[in-house]
CSV table of C-alpha atoms in Angstrom, one decimal:
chain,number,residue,atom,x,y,z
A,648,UNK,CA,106.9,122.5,59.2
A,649,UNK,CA,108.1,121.6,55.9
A,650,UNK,CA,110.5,119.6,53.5
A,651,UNK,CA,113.7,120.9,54.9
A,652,UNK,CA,112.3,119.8,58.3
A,653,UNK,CA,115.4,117.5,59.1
A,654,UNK,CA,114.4,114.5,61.2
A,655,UNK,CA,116.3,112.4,63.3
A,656,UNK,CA,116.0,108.9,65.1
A,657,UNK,CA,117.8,108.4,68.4
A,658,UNK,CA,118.3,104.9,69.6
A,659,UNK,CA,119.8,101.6,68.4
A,660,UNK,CA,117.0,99.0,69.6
A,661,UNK,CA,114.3,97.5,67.6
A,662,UNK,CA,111.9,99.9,67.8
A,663,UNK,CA,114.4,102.9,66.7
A,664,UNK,CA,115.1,100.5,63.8
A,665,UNK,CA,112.0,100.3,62.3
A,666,UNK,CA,111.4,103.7,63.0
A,667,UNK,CA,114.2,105.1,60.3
A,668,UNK,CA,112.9,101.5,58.4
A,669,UNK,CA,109.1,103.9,58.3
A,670,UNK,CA,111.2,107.0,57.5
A,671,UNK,CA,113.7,105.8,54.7
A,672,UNK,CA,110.4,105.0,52.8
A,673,UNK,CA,109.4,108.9,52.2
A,674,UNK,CA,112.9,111.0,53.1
A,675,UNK,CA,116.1,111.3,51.5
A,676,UNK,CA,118.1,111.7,54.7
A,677,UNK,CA,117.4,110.5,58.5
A,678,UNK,CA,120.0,111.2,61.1
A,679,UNK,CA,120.4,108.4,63.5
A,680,UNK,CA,122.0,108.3,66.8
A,681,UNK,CA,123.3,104.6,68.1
A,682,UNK,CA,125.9,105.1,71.1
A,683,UNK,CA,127.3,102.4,69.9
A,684,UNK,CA,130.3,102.5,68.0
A,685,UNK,CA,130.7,99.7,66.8
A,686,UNK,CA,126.6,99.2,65.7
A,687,UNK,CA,127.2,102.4,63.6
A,688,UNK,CA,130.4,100.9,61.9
A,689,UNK,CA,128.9,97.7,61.1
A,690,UNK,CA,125.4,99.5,59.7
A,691,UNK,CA,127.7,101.5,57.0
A,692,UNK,CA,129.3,98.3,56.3
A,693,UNK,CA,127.0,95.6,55.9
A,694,UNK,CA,123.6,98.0,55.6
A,695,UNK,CA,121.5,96.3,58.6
A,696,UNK,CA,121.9,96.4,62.9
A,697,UNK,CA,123.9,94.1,64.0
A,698,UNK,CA,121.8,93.3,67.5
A,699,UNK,CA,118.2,94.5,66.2
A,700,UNK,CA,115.8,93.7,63.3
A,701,UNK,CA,118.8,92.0,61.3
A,702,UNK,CA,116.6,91.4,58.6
A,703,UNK,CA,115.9,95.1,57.4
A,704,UNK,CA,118.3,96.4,55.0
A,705,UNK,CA,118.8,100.2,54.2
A,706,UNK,CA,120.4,101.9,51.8
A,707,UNK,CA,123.0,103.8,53.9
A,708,UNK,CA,123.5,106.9,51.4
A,709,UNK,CA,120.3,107.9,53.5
A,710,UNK,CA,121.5,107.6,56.8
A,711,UNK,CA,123.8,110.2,58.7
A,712,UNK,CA,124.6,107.7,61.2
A,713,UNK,CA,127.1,108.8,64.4
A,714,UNK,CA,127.1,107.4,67.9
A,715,UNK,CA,127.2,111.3,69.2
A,716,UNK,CA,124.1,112.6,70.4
A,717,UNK,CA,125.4,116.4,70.4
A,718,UNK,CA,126.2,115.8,66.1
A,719,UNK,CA,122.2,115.0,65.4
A,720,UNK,CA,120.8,117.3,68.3
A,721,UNK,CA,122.8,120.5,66.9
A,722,UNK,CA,122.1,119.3,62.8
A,723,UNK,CA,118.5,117.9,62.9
A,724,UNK,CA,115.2,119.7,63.5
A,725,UNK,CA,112.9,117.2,64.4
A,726,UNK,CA,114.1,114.2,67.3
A,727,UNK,CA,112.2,111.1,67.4
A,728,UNK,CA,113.3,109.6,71.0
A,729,UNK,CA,113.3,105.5,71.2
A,730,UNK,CA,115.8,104.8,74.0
A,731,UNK,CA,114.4,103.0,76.7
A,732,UNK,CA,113.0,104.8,79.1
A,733,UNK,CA,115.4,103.4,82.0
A,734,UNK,CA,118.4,104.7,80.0
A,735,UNK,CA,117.0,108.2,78.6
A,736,UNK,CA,118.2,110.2,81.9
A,737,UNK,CA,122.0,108.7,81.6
A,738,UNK,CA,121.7,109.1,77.6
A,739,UNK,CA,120.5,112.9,78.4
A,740,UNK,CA,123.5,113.7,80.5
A,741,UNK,CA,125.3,113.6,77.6
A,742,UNK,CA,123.6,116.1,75.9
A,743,UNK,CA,125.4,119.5,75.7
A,744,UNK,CA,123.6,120.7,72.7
A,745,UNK,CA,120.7,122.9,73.1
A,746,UNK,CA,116.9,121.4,72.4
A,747,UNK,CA,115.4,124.6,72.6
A,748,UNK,CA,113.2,124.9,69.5
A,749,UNK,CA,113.4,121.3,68.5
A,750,UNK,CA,110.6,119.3,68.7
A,751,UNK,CA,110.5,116.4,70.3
A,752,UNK,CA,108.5,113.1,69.5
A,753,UNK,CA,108.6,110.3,72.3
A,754,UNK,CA,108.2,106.6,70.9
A,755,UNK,CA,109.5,105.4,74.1
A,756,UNK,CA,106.8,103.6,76.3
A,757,UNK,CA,107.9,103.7,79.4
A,758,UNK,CA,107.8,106.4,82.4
A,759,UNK,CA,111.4,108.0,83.2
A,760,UNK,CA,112.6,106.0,86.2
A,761,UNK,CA,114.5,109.2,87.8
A,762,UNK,CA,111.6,111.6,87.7
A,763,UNK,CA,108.4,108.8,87.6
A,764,UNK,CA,107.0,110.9,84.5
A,765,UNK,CA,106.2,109.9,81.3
A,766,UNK,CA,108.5,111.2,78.7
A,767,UNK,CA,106.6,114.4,77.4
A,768,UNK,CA,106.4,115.5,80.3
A,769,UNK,CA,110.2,114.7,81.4
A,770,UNK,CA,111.4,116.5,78.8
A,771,UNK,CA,108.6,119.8,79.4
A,772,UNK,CA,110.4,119.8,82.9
A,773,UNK,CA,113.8,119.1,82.7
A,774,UNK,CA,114.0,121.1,79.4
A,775,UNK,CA,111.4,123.0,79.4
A,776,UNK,CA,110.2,122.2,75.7
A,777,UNK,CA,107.0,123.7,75.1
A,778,UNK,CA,103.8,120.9,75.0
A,779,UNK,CA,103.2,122.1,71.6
A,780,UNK,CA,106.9,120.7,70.2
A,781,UNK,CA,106.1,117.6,72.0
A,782,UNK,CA,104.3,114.3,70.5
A,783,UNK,CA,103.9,110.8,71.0
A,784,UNK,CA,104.3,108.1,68.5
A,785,UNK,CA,102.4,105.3,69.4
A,786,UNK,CA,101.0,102.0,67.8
A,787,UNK,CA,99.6,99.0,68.1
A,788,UNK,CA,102.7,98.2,66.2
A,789,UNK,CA,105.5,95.2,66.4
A,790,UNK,CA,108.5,96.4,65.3
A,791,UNK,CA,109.4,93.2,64.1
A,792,UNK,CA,106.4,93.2,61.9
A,793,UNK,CA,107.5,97.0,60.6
A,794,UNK,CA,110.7,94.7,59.2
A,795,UNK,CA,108.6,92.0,57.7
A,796,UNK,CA,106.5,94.7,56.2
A,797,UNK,CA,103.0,93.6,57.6
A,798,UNK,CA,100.5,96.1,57.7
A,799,UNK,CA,100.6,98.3,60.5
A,800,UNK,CA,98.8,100.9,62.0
A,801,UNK,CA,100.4,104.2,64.0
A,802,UNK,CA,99.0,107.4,66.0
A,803,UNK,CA,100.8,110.6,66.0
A,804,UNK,CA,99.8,112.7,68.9
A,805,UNK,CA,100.6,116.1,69.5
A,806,UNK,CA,98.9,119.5,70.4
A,807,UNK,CA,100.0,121.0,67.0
A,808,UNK,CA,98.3,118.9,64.6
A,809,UNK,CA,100.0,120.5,61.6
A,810,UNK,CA,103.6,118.9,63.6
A,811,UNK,CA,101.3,115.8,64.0
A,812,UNK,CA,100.4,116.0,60.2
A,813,UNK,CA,103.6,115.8,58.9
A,814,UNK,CA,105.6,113.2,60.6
A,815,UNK,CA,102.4,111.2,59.7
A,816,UNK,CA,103.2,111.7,56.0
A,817,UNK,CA,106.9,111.3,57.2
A,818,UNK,CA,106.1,107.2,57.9
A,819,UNK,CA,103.6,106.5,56.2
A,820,UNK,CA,104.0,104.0,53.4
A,821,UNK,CA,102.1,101.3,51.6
A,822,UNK,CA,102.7,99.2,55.2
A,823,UNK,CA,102.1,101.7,57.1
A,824,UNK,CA,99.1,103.8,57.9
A,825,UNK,CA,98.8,106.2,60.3
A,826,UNK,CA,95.9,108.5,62.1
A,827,UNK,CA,96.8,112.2,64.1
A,828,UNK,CA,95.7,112.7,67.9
A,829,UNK,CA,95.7,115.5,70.2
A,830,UNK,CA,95.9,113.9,73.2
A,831,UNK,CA,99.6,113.7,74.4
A,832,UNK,CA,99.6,112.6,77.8
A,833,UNK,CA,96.9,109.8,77.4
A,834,UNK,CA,98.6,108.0,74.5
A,835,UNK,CA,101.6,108.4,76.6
A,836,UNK,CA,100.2,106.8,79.8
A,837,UNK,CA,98.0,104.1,77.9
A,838,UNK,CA,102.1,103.0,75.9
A,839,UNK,CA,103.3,102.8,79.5
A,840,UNK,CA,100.3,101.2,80.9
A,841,UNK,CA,100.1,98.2,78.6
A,842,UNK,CA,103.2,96.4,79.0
A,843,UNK,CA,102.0,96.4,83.0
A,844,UNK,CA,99.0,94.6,81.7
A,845,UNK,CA,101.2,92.7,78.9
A,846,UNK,CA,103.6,91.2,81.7
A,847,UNK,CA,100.1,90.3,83.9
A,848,UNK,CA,98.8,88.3,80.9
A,849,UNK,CA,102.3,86.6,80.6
A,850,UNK,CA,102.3,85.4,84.3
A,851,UNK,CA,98.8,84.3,83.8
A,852,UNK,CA,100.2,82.4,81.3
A,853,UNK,CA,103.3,80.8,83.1
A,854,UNK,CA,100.9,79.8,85.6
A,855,UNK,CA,98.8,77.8,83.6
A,856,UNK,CA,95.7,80.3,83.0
A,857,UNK,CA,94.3,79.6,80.1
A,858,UNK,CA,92.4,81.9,76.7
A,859,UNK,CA,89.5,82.3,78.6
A,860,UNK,CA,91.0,83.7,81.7
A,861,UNK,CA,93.2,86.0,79.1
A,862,UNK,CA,90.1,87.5,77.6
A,863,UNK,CA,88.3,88.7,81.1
A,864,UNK,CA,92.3,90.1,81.6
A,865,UNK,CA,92.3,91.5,78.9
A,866,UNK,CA,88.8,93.5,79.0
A,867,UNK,CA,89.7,94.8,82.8
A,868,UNK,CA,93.0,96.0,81.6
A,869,UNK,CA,91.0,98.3,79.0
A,870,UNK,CA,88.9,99.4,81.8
A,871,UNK,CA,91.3,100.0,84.4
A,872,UNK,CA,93.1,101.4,82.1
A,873,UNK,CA,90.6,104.2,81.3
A,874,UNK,CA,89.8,104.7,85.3
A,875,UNK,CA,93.5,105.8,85.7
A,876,UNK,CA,94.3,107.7,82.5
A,877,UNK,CA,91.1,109.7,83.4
A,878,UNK,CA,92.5,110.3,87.1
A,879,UNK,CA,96.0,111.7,85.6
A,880,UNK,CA,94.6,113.8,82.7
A,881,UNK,CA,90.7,114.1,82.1
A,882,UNK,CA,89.8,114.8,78.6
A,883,UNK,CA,87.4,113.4,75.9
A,884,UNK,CA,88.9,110.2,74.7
A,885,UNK,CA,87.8,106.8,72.8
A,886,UNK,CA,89.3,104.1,74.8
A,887,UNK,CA,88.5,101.3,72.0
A,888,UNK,CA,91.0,103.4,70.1
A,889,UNK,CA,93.6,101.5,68.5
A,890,UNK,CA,96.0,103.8,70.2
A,891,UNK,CA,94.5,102.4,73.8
A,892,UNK,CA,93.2,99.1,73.2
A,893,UNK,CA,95.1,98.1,70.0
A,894,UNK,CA,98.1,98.5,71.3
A,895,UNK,CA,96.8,96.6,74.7
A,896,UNK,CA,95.4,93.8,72.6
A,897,UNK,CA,98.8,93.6,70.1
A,898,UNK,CA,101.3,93.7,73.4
A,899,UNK,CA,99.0,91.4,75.8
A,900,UNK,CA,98.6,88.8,73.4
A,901,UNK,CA,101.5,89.0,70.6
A,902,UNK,CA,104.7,86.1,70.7
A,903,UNK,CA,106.7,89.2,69.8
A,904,UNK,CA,106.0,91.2,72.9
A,905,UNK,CA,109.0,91.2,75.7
A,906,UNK,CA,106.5,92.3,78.4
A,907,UNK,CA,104.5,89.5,77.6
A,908,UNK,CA,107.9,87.3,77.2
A,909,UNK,CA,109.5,89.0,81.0
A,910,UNK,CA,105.7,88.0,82.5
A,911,UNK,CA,105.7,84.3,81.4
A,912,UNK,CA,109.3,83.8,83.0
A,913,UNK,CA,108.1,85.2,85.9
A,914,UNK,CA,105.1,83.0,86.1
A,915,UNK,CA,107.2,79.8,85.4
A,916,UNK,CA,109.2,80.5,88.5
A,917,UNK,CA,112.2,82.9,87.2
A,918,UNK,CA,113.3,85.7,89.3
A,919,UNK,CA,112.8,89.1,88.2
A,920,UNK,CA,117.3,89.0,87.5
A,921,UNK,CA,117.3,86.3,85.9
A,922,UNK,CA,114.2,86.9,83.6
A,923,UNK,CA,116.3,90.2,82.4
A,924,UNK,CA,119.3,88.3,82.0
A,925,UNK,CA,118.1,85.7,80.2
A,926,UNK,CA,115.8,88.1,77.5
A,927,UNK,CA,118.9,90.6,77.2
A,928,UNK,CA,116.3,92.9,76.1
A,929,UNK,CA,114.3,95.9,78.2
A,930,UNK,CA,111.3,95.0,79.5
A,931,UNK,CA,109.7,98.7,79.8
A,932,UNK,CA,106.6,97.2,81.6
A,933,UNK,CA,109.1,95.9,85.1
A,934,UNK,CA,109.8,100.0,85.6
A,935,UNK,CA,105.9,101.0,84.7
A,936,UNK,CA,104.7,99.0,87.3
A,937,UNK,CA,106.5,100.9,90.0
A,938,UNK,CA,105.9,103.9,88.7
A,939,UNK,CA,102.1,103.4,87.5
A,940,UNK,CA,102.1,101.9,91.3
A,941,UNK,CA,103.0,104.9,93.0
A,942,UNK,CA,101.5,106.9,91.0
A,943,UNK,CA,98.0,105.5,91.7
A,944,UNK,CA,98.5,105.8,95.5
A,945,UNK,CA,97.6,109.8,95.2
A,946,UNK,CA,95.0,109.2,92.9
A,947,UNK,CA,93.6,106.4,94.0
A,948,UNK,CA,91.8,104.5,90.8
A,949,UNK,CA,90.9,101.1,91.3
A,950,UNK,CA,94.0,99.1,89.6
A,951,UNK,CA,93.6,95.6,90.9
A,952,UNK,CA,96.5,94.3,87.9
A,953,UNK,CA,98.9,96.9,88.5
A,954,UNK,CA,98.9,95.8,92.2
A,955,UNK,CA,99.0,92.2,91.7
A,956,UNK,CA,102.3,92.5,89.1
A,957,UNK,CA,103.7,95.3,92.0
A,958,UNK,CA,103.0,92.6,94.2
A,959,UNK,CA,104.9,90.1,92.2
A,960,UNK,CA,108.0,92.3,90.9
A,961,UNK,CA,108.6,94.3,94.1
A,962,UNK,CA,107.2,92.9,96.9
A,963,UNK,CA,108.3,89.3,96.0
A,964,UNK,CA,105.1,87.9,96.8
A,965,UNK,CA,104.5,84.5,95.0
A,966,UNK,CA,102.8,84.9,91.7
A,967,UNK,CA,100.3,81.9,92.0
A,968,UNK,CA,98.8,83.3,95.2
A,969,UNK,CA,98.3,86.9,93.9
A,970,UNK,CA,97.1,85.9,90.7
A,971,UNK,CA,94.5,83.5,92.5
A,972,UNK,CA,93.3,87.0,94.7
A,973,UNK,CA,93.0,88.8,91.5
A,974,UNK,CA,90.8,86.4,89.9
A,975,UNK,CA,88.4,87.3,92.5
A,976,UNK,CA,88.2,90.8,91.6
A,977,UNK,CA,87.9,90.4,88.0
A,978,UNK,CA,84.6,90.4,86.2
């Protein structure tokens, strides 16, 4: 790794946004994939996306922006990945371009719909990228905050801590501070795993539940959180960890979070359709549950939240009577 390490962005969402936002403070040049056309025109125009964080403004001179994935696979070194995980297959079949010897950093939180595995491990499969050119960028971190330059806090995971090292230095900034991890797959899981428990604490509060019910949420979600992580991939780990519970506490409780937002609609009565329709955003957390859900059933953790939102989303059970059982096996 080193200063003519090219990195590159994929995605056109919020999060990819403030992403190159992080980036464009420390490098001269960041590729960045959009599929659409007309997003890409309308950055080198007007200097901001047109759909996502409208607010942040970028000099384009450092932007190689194209909507075809092959053009930043083939020319960039390093990928940062932040299209949502129920469009990364499709997005992927595009792809004729080799990734062999890239390295690959997920910021997508989400499990891969088509394969029920989290995106390291998607890509170590279907690929065959080594773990060691694979990382995780994680937060607790609102994108939207990234654009209004609040202080924020990021992990970079990845076996190789010297690849972990430098995309550290790559976003970090006077906004942005950032801390290295080696553990991959549970920074992965606990990304995915939060916006379960974010979209619980948002039908909690659609149903009328009130602070103190959201704290003793809150505090099982950290703990069931640990009991499955540890059943999927056993290693020493500090589950107080902003990279665990920050990022649980930031997406269960924040107005910015679209888990939390998808939960509340549910609790108020929408229908899983129309709560999409009506966000026109992903909520990563609807296709976690199933796949944190199933999962579970061969390793068997105690995961009385992820079944109560499975409940809700898939088995159309009514949301006020499997909220009122799970209150019973809180503590």
């Amino acid at each position: 790794m080193n200063k003519q390490t090219k990195i590159a962005v994929l995605g056109g969402g919020s999060w990819a946004t403030a992403i190159v936002k992080m980036l464009s403070e420390n490098l001269a040049t960041i590729g960045w994939y959009m599929r659409s056309a007309y997003a890409v025109e309308h950055l080198k125009r007007n200097k901001h996306n047109p759909n996502y964080l409208s607010s942040a403004e970028f000099n384009t001179e450092q932007l190689d922006l194209s909507d075809d994935m092959n053009y930043i696979v083939e020319n960039y070194d390093l990928l940062i990945f932040a299209i949502p995980s129920a469009f990364l297959n499709s997005e992927l079949e595009k792809l004729t371009a080799s990734l062999k010897d890239k390295i690959i950093f997920s910021a997508i939180k989400g499990i891969v719909p088509e394969t029920g595995l989290i995106v390291g491990e998607h890509f170590h499969q279907t690929f065959d990228i080594p773990y060691e050119n694979i990382g995780v960028l994680t937060g607790p971190c609102h994108a939207e905050e990234v654009a209004m330059e609040r202080l924020s806090y990021l992990t970079i995971a990845c076996q190789d801590q010297e690849k972990a090292q430098f995309l550290s230095k790559c976003i970090a900034s006077r906004y942005i501070k950032t801390k290295i991890s080696d553990d991959i797959v549970g920074t992965e899981y606990a990304a995915m795993l939060k916006n379960i428990y974010a979209i619980a604490a948002g039908i909690a509060h659609g149903l009328g539940y009130g602070d103190n019910f959201q704290a003793v949420l809150m505090s099982n979600g950290i703990r069931e959180m640990k009991r499955f992580i540890k059943k999927v991939h056993k290693m020493k780990r500090n589950i107080n960890d902003s990279a665990y519970l920050g990022d649980l506490l930031v997406t269960g409780y924040s107005t910015f979070s679209r888990n939390r937002m998808f939960g509340n609609m549910i609790g108020k009565g929408y229908t899983v359709k129309s709560a999409m329709l009506e966000m026109s955003m992903v909520a990563e957390g609807y296709y976690a549950t199933k796949s944190a859900f199933e999962i579970n059933q061969k390793n068997g953790a105690k995961t009385p939240i992820i079944e109560a939102v499975y409940n809700v989303l898939y088995d159309k059970k009514e949301a006020k009577d499997e909220f009122l059982k799970l209150t019973d096996k809180l503590n």
